[in-house]
Amino acid sequence: MDISILAPSATGWGDELLSGLWITVSLALTTLPFGLVLGLCFASLALSPSRMARGLAAAYVTVFRGLPELLTLFILYNGLGMFLNTVLSALAHDHVAVDLSPFLTGAVALALVFGAYAAEVFRGAFMALPPGQIEAAFAIGMSDWQVFHRIKFPQLMRLALPGLGNLWINLIKDTALVSVIALNDVMRQGFVASNVSKQPFLIYGAVCVLYWGLCILSETVLGWLEHRSNRGVRFVK
Amino acid sequence: MTFTLENWPLLLKGAGLTLQLAIGAFFIGALLALPLALLRIYGNKLASGIVRVLISFLRGTPMLAQLFLVYYGAGQFRPQLQALGLWTFLREPYFCALLTFTLNTAAYQAEILRGGIRAVPAGEVEAAKAISMSFGLQLRRIICPHAYRIAMPALGNELILMIKGSAIASVVTLLDLMGQARLIFARTFDFGIYLQAAILYLVISFAVVRLWRLLEWWSAPQFRRPVPTSNPVTTGGQP
């Protein structure tokens, strides 16, 4: 084994792996806001009085939690492209070919999966809010939106944080799947590097360590965030 | 996009391999998980620390990276592995996938079991010690029954995650459900095949959820809720 191939230089693979790590992190960070919004929307639908809204939310959550992430990714990568091509070609009366970038497809697929799990986390958090506070807010004449952003949302984040933290770590790990559709993330760079250098164990070991580092860093930050979001809460031992 | 049944024999064959890999890894992993959880809790500082790092690594890295580490990484040690007689296993994608999935699920199951063992009522363990039960007997009669009962729902989740996660076996050329779908798509460019595979995955997940509930119901008769019926004699509940 020759450690020097991991050096961040022209002859080593360290710089390629680190640039791949940057793509992995950007993909996860791009996905996060969309996933959170999807999760919030579908959690609200799941708790709405309308039967149809509840049915829609249940279907979304069941499908995207039940399918393998890899299959979701392939369905979007192949299906969304074909669908857009058909629709746009019909609209333009001409042959139109859109090429979806792996980054965009990956972000959409991961956001759909993240949203489905986050909807369940948010639903649990919504249900844990003391109903008296919401009644009180309505009683003093707050609008729906005021109740949401003054009463529900600030407490929601505290209650949902542990669950969302787990989802974030899963998201980081799931980004590795996007390498299968040729996104140049750290996993794919590792694949290329191991093919060229013929030292797969060393390279994939380094890739694993990079992911591990990301996860440990995330856990530390999440622990700090959780501590911070619980400042106003009294614990009785 | 067409929905024909002509590809279903292949898809079902793939589903068979998916179930074989996922369920096989889950139960072999379960055998490893108990000793790991016990070492983590009752082991000395060194053993507990090693298990802790191992579990952290297996849970902190993508299963795809672990699979590549085993499948491609093994090639780097071919002469040594051949000397040990392990090469016949590690050159097969099937055994690489099974090994990776087993280790991965063992780490997750060990953490679930750790939660279960921590939740065993302290009084019962004290009582067992007071009547001088040996540690083995305590495990068999007090700790494990409690821990597994508490862990059952979470273990069910883990089994479902394993079935979904096993789709990455298709990346190392295995023809599981995902692999068959990819192969048929590459041949026909019929996008419907992915939707058919999706339906099969959903059906498998539903079936496993129902079966696991049945297993939970069957394994804990004392927790079955009586069903309120018009006939007060009938109790026993439904899964």
XYZ file of C-alpha atoms in Angstrom:
476
model
C 0.000 0.000 0.000
C 1.247 3.401 -0.963
C -0.186 6.224 1.109
C 1.374 8.888 -1.125
C -1.358 8.427 -3.762
C -3.703 10.169 -1.327
C -1.628 13.366 -1.407
C -3.495 16.497 -2.552
C -1.198 17.078 -5.525
C -1.055 16.547 -9.291
C 0.158 12.980 -8.806
C -2.039 12.149 -5.797
C -5.793 11.752 -5.601
C -6.339 13.871 -2.481
C -7.368 17.022 -4.366
C -9.818 15.093 -6.584
C -11.361 13.436 -3.543
C -11.683 16.775 -1.741
C -13.332 18.419 -4.767
C -15.730 15.465 -4.828
C -16.387 15.984 -1.125
C -17.296 19.592 -1.896
C -19.874 18.403 -4.466
C -21.261 15.929 -1.930
C -21.658 18.711 0.640
C -23.185 21.142 -1.887
C -25.668 18.497 -3.016
C -26.735 17.807 0.569
C -26.979 21.536 1.381
C -28.977 22.238 -1.810
C -31.379 19.405 -1.022
C -31.976 20.369 2.605
C -34.180 23.521 2.213
C -36.389 21.886 -0.448
C -36.743 18.749 1.642
C -37.669 20.779 4.722
C -40.320 22.776 2.835
C -41.764 19.591 1.299
C -41.827 18.003 4.745
C -43.599 20.990 6.329
C -46.170 21.170 3.517
C -47.016 17.478 3.649
C -47.101 17.453 7.460
C -49.668 20.294 7.297
C -51.645 18.344 4.690
C -51.528 15.220 6.863
C -53.046 17.179 9.775
C -55.619 19.096 7.722
C -59.338 18.434 8.201
C -59.743 17.698 4.486
C -59.856 13.988 3.733
C -58.361 14.431 0.300
C -55.376 16.364 1.665
C -54.768 13.652 4.242
C -54.983 10.974 1.564
C -52.521 12.840 -0.633
C -50.055 13.200 2.243
C -50.408 9.525 3.174
C -49.777 8.459 -0.423
C -46.693 10.672 -0.736
C -45.194 9.479 2.540
C -45.919 5.807 1.822
C -44.489 5.846 -1.686
C -41.273 7.757 -1.024
C -40.525 6.004 2.254
C -41.314 2.621 0.692
C -39.197 2.875 -2.452
C -35.445 2.308 -2.459
C -33.683 5.662 -2.867
C -31.762 4.246 -5.820
C -35.012 3.390 -7.635
C -36.466 6.862 -6.946
C -33.310 8.319 -8.414
C -33.507 6.170 -11.571
C -37.218 6.867 -12.030
C -36.546 10.606 -11.912
C -33.345 10.490 -13.954
C -34.855 8.463 -16.800
C -38.524 9.297 -16.374
C -38.406 13.039 -15.761
C -36.140 13.543 -18.782
C -38.416 11.495 -21.065
C -41.499 13.229 -19.676
C -40.076 16.726 -20.188
C -38.910 15.824 -23.687
C -42.350 14.528 -24.652
C -44.196 17.510 -23.184
C -41.819 20.132 -24.579
C -41.659 18.490 -28.003
C -45.466 18.442 -28.149
C -45.661 22.083 -27.087
C -42.985 23.275 -29.510
C -44.141 21.011 -32.389
C -40.497 20.125 -32.766
C -38.049 17.670 -31.298
C -36.684 19.104 -28.057
C -34.099 17.276 -25.970
C -33.517 18.436 -22.411
C -30.601 16.942 -20.613
C -31.150 16.822 -16.875
C -27.946 17.269 -14.942
C -27.181 14.527 -12.421
C -26.853 17.232 -9.738
C -30.359 18.581 -10.347
C -31.947 15.117 -10.612
C -30.103 13.997 -7.511
C -31.263 17.036 -5.564
C -34.902 16.532 -6.633
C -34.887 12.808 -5.819
C -33.172 13.248 -2.451
C -35.497 16.163 -1.565
C -38.549 14.001 -2.300
C -37.224 11.224 -0.051
C -36.098 13.660 2.662
C -39.489 15.405 2.491
C -41.361 12.145 3.044
C -39.406 11.294 6.192
C -39.425 14.929 7.383
C -43.217 15.074 6.987
C -43.487 12.330 9.614
C -41.036 14.094 11.939
C -42.898 17.412 11.595
C -46.258 15.684 12.066
C -45.043 14.257 15.373
C -43.740 17.682 16.404
C -47.018 19.433 15.468
C -48.954 16.927 17.534
C -46.659 17.449 20.522
C -47.455 21.182 20.690
C -49.675 21.988 23.694
C -53.169 22.554 22.222
C -53.915 25.165 24.912
C -51.341 27.553 23.446
C -52.905 27.362 19.998
C -56.408 27.849 21.415
C -55.139 30.840 23.396
C -53.524 32.342 20.282
C -56.745 32.033 18.308
C -58.707 33.386 21.294
C -56.775 36.667 21.242
C -57.516 36.998 17.538
C -54.311 35.832 15.835
C -54.648 34.824 12.200
C -53.690 31.344 10.952
C -50.356 32.670 9.694
C -49.612 34.496 12.972
C -50.339 31.336 14.948
C -47.997 29.415 12.644
C -45.017 31.734 12.725
C -45.322 33.034 16.308
C -46.539 29.986 18.229
C -46.121 26.794 16.237
C -42.956 27.232 14.180
C -40.490 28.309 16.934
C -41.448 25.314 19.083
C -41.660 23.008 16.092
C -37.970 23.331 15.346
C -37.039 22.395 18.911
C -39.248 19.318 18.893
C -38.289 18.229 15.390
C -34.538 18.790 15.666
C -33.483 15.311 16.875
C -35.483 13.621 14.113
C -34.271 16.071 11.470
C -30.689 15.554 12.618
C -30.960 11.832 11.857
C -32.462 12.648 8.460
C -29.595 15.018 7.669
C -27.048 12.289 8.359
C -29.034 9.877 6.181
C -29.112 12.542 3.480
C -25.327 12.871 3.493
C -25.007 9.117 3.092
C -27.696 8.927 0.404
C -25.837 11.459 -1.751
C -23.401 8.598 -2.478
C -26.130 6.967 -4.576
C -26.119 9.898 -6.999
C -22.609 8.821 -8.055
C -24.306 5.921 -9.863
C -25.802 8.423 -12.359
C -22.350 9.973 -12.900
C -22.322 12.927 -10.521
C -18.677 13.686 -9.716
C -19.123 13.455 -5.962
C -16.563 11.942 -3.608
C -17.874 8.421 -4.247
C -17.467 8.747 -8.023
C -14.025 10.363 -7.673
C -13.082 7.406 -5.510
C -14.299 5.045 -8.245
C -12.165 6.799 -10.853
C -9.171 7.004 -8.525
C -9.313 3.321 -7.604
C -9.573 2.290 -11.258
C -6.487 4.296 -12.158
C -4.338 3.712 -9.074
C -5.231 -0.001 -8.633
C -5.381 0.575 -4.878
C -9.148 0.290 -4.317
C -8.955 -0.590 -0.630
C -6.878 2.455 0.212
C -8.985 4.818 -1.908
C -12.367 3.554 -0.705
C -11.020 3.533 2.835
C -10.177 7.232 2.400
C -13.645 7.886 0.912
C -15.263 6.174 3.902
C -13.161 8.235 6.304
C -14.259 11.456 4.543
C -17.946 10.513 4.888
C -17.342 9.447 8.479
C -15.734 12.823 9.202
C -18.746 14.633 7.716
C -21.111 12.586 9.874
C -19.105 13.145 13.066
C -18.918 16.880 12.330
C -22.686 16.946 11.702
C -23.352 15.114 14.968
C -21.256 17.664 16.873
C -23.029 20.635 15.294
C -26.434 19.007 15.800
C -25.664 18.361 19.453
C -24.789 22.017 19.863
C -27.944 23.133 18.017
C -30.104 20.872 20.159
C -28.520 22.226 23.292
C -29.142 25.758 22.052
C -32.747 25.169 21.014
C -33.527 23.770 24.459
C -32.229 26.829 26.337
C -35.683 27.871 27.577
C -36.757 24.396 28.605
C -36.597 23.256 32.197
C -35.669 19.637 32.859
C -36.640 17.904 36.053
C -34.496 14.943 36.984
C -44.611 3.157 -21.799
C -46.313 -0.213 -21.692
C -47.494 -2.482 -18.939
C -47.057 -6.047 -20.034
C -46.528 -9.106 -17.922
C -43.769 -10.522 -20.104
C -41.011 -9.186 -17.848
C -42.556 -10.354 -14.597
C -40.802 -13.723 -14.398
C -37.493 -11.829 -14.412
C -38.713 -9.199 -11.935
C -39.986 -11.886 -9.573
C -36.682 -13.723 -9.837
C -34.983 -10.437 -8.940
C -37.365 -9.933 -6.032
C -36.359 -13.380 -4.797
C -32.692 -12.371 -4.728
C -33.586 -9.073 -3.017
C -35.441 -10.933 -0.262
C -32.694 -13.544 0.031
C -29.988 -10.869 0.439
C -31.968 -8.595 2.752
C -33.499 -11.249 5.009
C -30.299 -13.300 5.036
C -28.210 -10.283 6.023
C -30.813 -9.210 8.587
C -30.829 -12.511 10.471
C -27.068 -13.167 10.272
C -26.661 -9.536 11.395
C -29.027 -10.230 14.298
C -26.689 -13.002 15.490
C -23.775 -10.532 15.485
C -25.769 -7.652 16.962
C -26.394 -9.231 20.368
C -22.716 -9.842 21.234
C -21.872 -6.349 19.912
C -24.545 -4.731 22.081
C -23.461 -6.771 25.125
C -19.798 -5.838 24.621
C -20.789 -2.201 24.204
C -22.668 -2.191 27.516
C -20.968 -4.772 29.737
C -17.518 -4.962 28.149
C -14.447 -3.352 29.662
C -13.312 0.054 28.476
C -11.190 -1.300 25.622
C -13.772 -3.736 24.197
C -16.582 -1.227 24.590
C -14.486 1.468 22.905
C -13.590 -0.759 19.937
C -17.231 -1.749 19.420
C -18.233 1.889 19.689
C -15.805 2.982 16.962
C -16.827 0.038 14.759
C -20.528 0.870 15.078
C -19.858 4.569 14.494
C -17.930 3.752 11.307
C -20.576 1.394 9.946
C -23.355 3.875 10.676
C -21.412 6.949 9.588
C -20.479 5.834 6.078
C -22.746 5.087 3.089
C -23.457 1.385 2.559
C -22.464 1.885 -1.103
C -18.971 2.992 -0.001
C -18.758 -0.026 2.312
C -19.815 -2.330 -0.507
C -17.135 -0.896 -2.819
C -14.571 -1.149 -0.022
C -15.283 -4.877 0.277
C -15.995 -5.723 -3.380
C -13.199 -3.756 -5.075
C -10.949 -3.486 -2.030
C -10.688 -7.253 -1.650
C -8.908 -7.413 -5.004
C -5.983 -5.497 -3.568
C -5.310 -8.342 -1.102
C -5.874 -11.159 -3.551
C -2.690 -13.144 -2.818
C -3.210 -12.954 0.942
C -6.900 -13.843 0.619
C -6.048 -16.746 -1.677
C -3.583 -18.024 0.916
C -6.347 -17.880 3.524
C -8.825 -19.542 1.168
C -11.210 -16.570 1.417
C -10.792 -15.442 -2.173
C -13.440 -17.843 -3.518
C -15.976 -15.961 -1.369
C -14.766 -12.396 -1.777
C -14.513 -12.529 -5.557
C -18.264 -13.250 -5.745
C -20.405 -10.092 -5.738
C -23.110 -12.092 -3.932
C -20.960 -12.802 -0.887
C -19.485 -9.283 -0.876
C -22.988 -7.813 -0.807
C -24.134 -10.273 1.855
C -21.069 -9.529 4.011
C -21.473 -5.749 3.669
C -25.205 -5.787 4.367
C -24.692 -8.117 7.347
C -22.058 -5.903 8.986
C -24.102 -2.759 8.297
C -27.333 -4.105 9.737
C -25.478 -5.660 12.686
C -24.267 -2.185 13.671
C -27.759 -0.671 13.456
C -29.353 -3.617 15.268
C -26.713 -3.450 18.013
C -27.665 0.181 18.688
C -31.369 -0.713 18.722
C -30.695 -3.579 21.146
C -28.560 -1.321 23.316
C -31.597 0.938 23.718
C -33.693 -2.117 24.571
C -31.219 -3.429 27.156
C -30.975 0.020 28.759
C -34.748 0.056 29.108
C -34.950 -3.220 31.088
C -36.447 -2.357 34.497
C -33.551 -2.085 36.966
C -35.575 -3.740 39.724
C -35.893 -6.957 37.759
C -32.143 -7.191 37.186
C -31.517 -6.460 40.881
C -34.033 -9.121 41.862
C -32.312 -11.620 39.550
C -28.945 -10.787 41.126
C -30.465 -11.042 44.613
C -31.497 -14.636 43.972
C -27.952 -15.196 42.624
C -28.776 -15.841 39.001
C -25.650 -16.165 36.884
C -25.105 -13.517 34.204
C -25.963 -16.014 31.457
C -29.220 -16.898 33.137
C -30.049 -13.223 33.715
C -29.504 -12.618 30.004
C -31.631 -15.548 28.965
C -34.500 -15.098 31.376
C -34.642 -11.369 32.215
C -32.628 -9.075 29.945
C -33.083 -10.539 26.470
C -36.840 -11.146 26.630
C -37.383 -7.557 27.777
C -34.846 -6.019 25.402
C -36.105 -7.835 22.309
C -39.728 -7.004 23.109
C -38.861 -3.304 23.407
C -36.693 -3.463 20.285
C -39.175 -5.324 18.070
C -40.789 -2.311 16.315
C -37.412 -0.682 15.648
C -36.019 -3.995 14.363
C -38.954 -4.166 11.957
C -38.042 -0.721 10.637
C -34.469 -1.918 10.194
C -35.634 -4.922 8.154
C -37.600 -2.618 5.824
C -34.563 -0.312 5.490
C -32.443 -3.368 4.671
C -34.822 -4.459 1.892
C -34.698 -0.972 0.367
C -30.964 -0.609 0.930
C -30.244 -3.923 -0.775
C -31.065 -2.210 -4.101
C -27.425 -1.082 -4.231
C -26.473 -4.715 -4.881
C -27.414 -3.930 -8.485
C -24.392 -1.619 -8.687
C -22.027 -4.584 -8.273
C -23.701 -6.523 -11.126
C -26.119 -8.532 -8.989
C -29.523 -9.090 -10.595
C -31.784 -8.322 -7.668
C -35.121 -6.584 -8.296
C -33.371 -3.279 -8.991
C -30.728 -5.015 -11.126
C -33.315 -6.825 -13.268
C -35.217 -3.544 -13.757
C -32.033 -1.764 -14.837
C -31.114 -4.589 -17.206
C -34.559 -4.675 -18.829
C -34.564 -0.878 -19.120
C -31.162 -0.904 -20.786
C -32.473 -3.422 -23.330
C -35.906 -1.981 -24.082
C -35.840 1.670 -22.936
C -39.307 0.944 -21.572
C -39.614 3.267 -18.621
C -42.651 1.361 -17.302
C -40.333 -1.349 -15.982
C -39.117 0.970 -13.222
C -42.703 1.646 -12.171
C -43.409 -2.084 -12.128
C -40.331 -2.624 -9.968
C -41.540 0.210 -7.704
C -44.909 -1.512 -7.261
C -43.146 -4.788 -6.392
C -40.943 -3.027 -3.810
C -44.017 -1.415 -2.234
C -45.845 -4.762 -2.133
C -42.835 -6.433 -0.486
C -42.587 -3.645 2.112
C -46.295 -3.880 2.910
C -46.115 -7.645 3.247
C -43.076 -7.462 5.525
C -44.723 -4.800 7.713
C -47.808 -7.025 8.143
C -45.722 -10.147 8.823
C -43.596 -8.277 11.371
C -46.736 -7.059 13.205
C -47.897 -10.663 13.280
C -44.536 -11.703 14.717
C -44.758 -8.992 17.379
C -48.281 -10.056 18.269
C -47.335 -13.709 18.404
C -44.164 -13.166 20.448
C -45.748 -11.076 23.208
C -49.067 -12.664 24.186
C -49.162 -10.800 27.490
C -49.290 -7.432 25.702
C -52.199 -8.257 23.409
C -54.904 -5.728 23.996
C -58.300 -7.238 24.576
C -60.643 -6.316 21.751
C -63.855 -4.685 22.936
C -66.564 -6.956 21.560
C -70.146 -7.600 22.376
C -69.112 -10.989 23.706
C -67.194 -10.352 26.959
C -65.666 -13.834 26.912
C -63.747 -13.221 23.656
C -60.355 -11.633 24.236
C -57.000 -12.115 22.621
C -56.859 -9.275 20.130
C -55.798 -9.017 16.568
C -52.347 -8.281 15.179
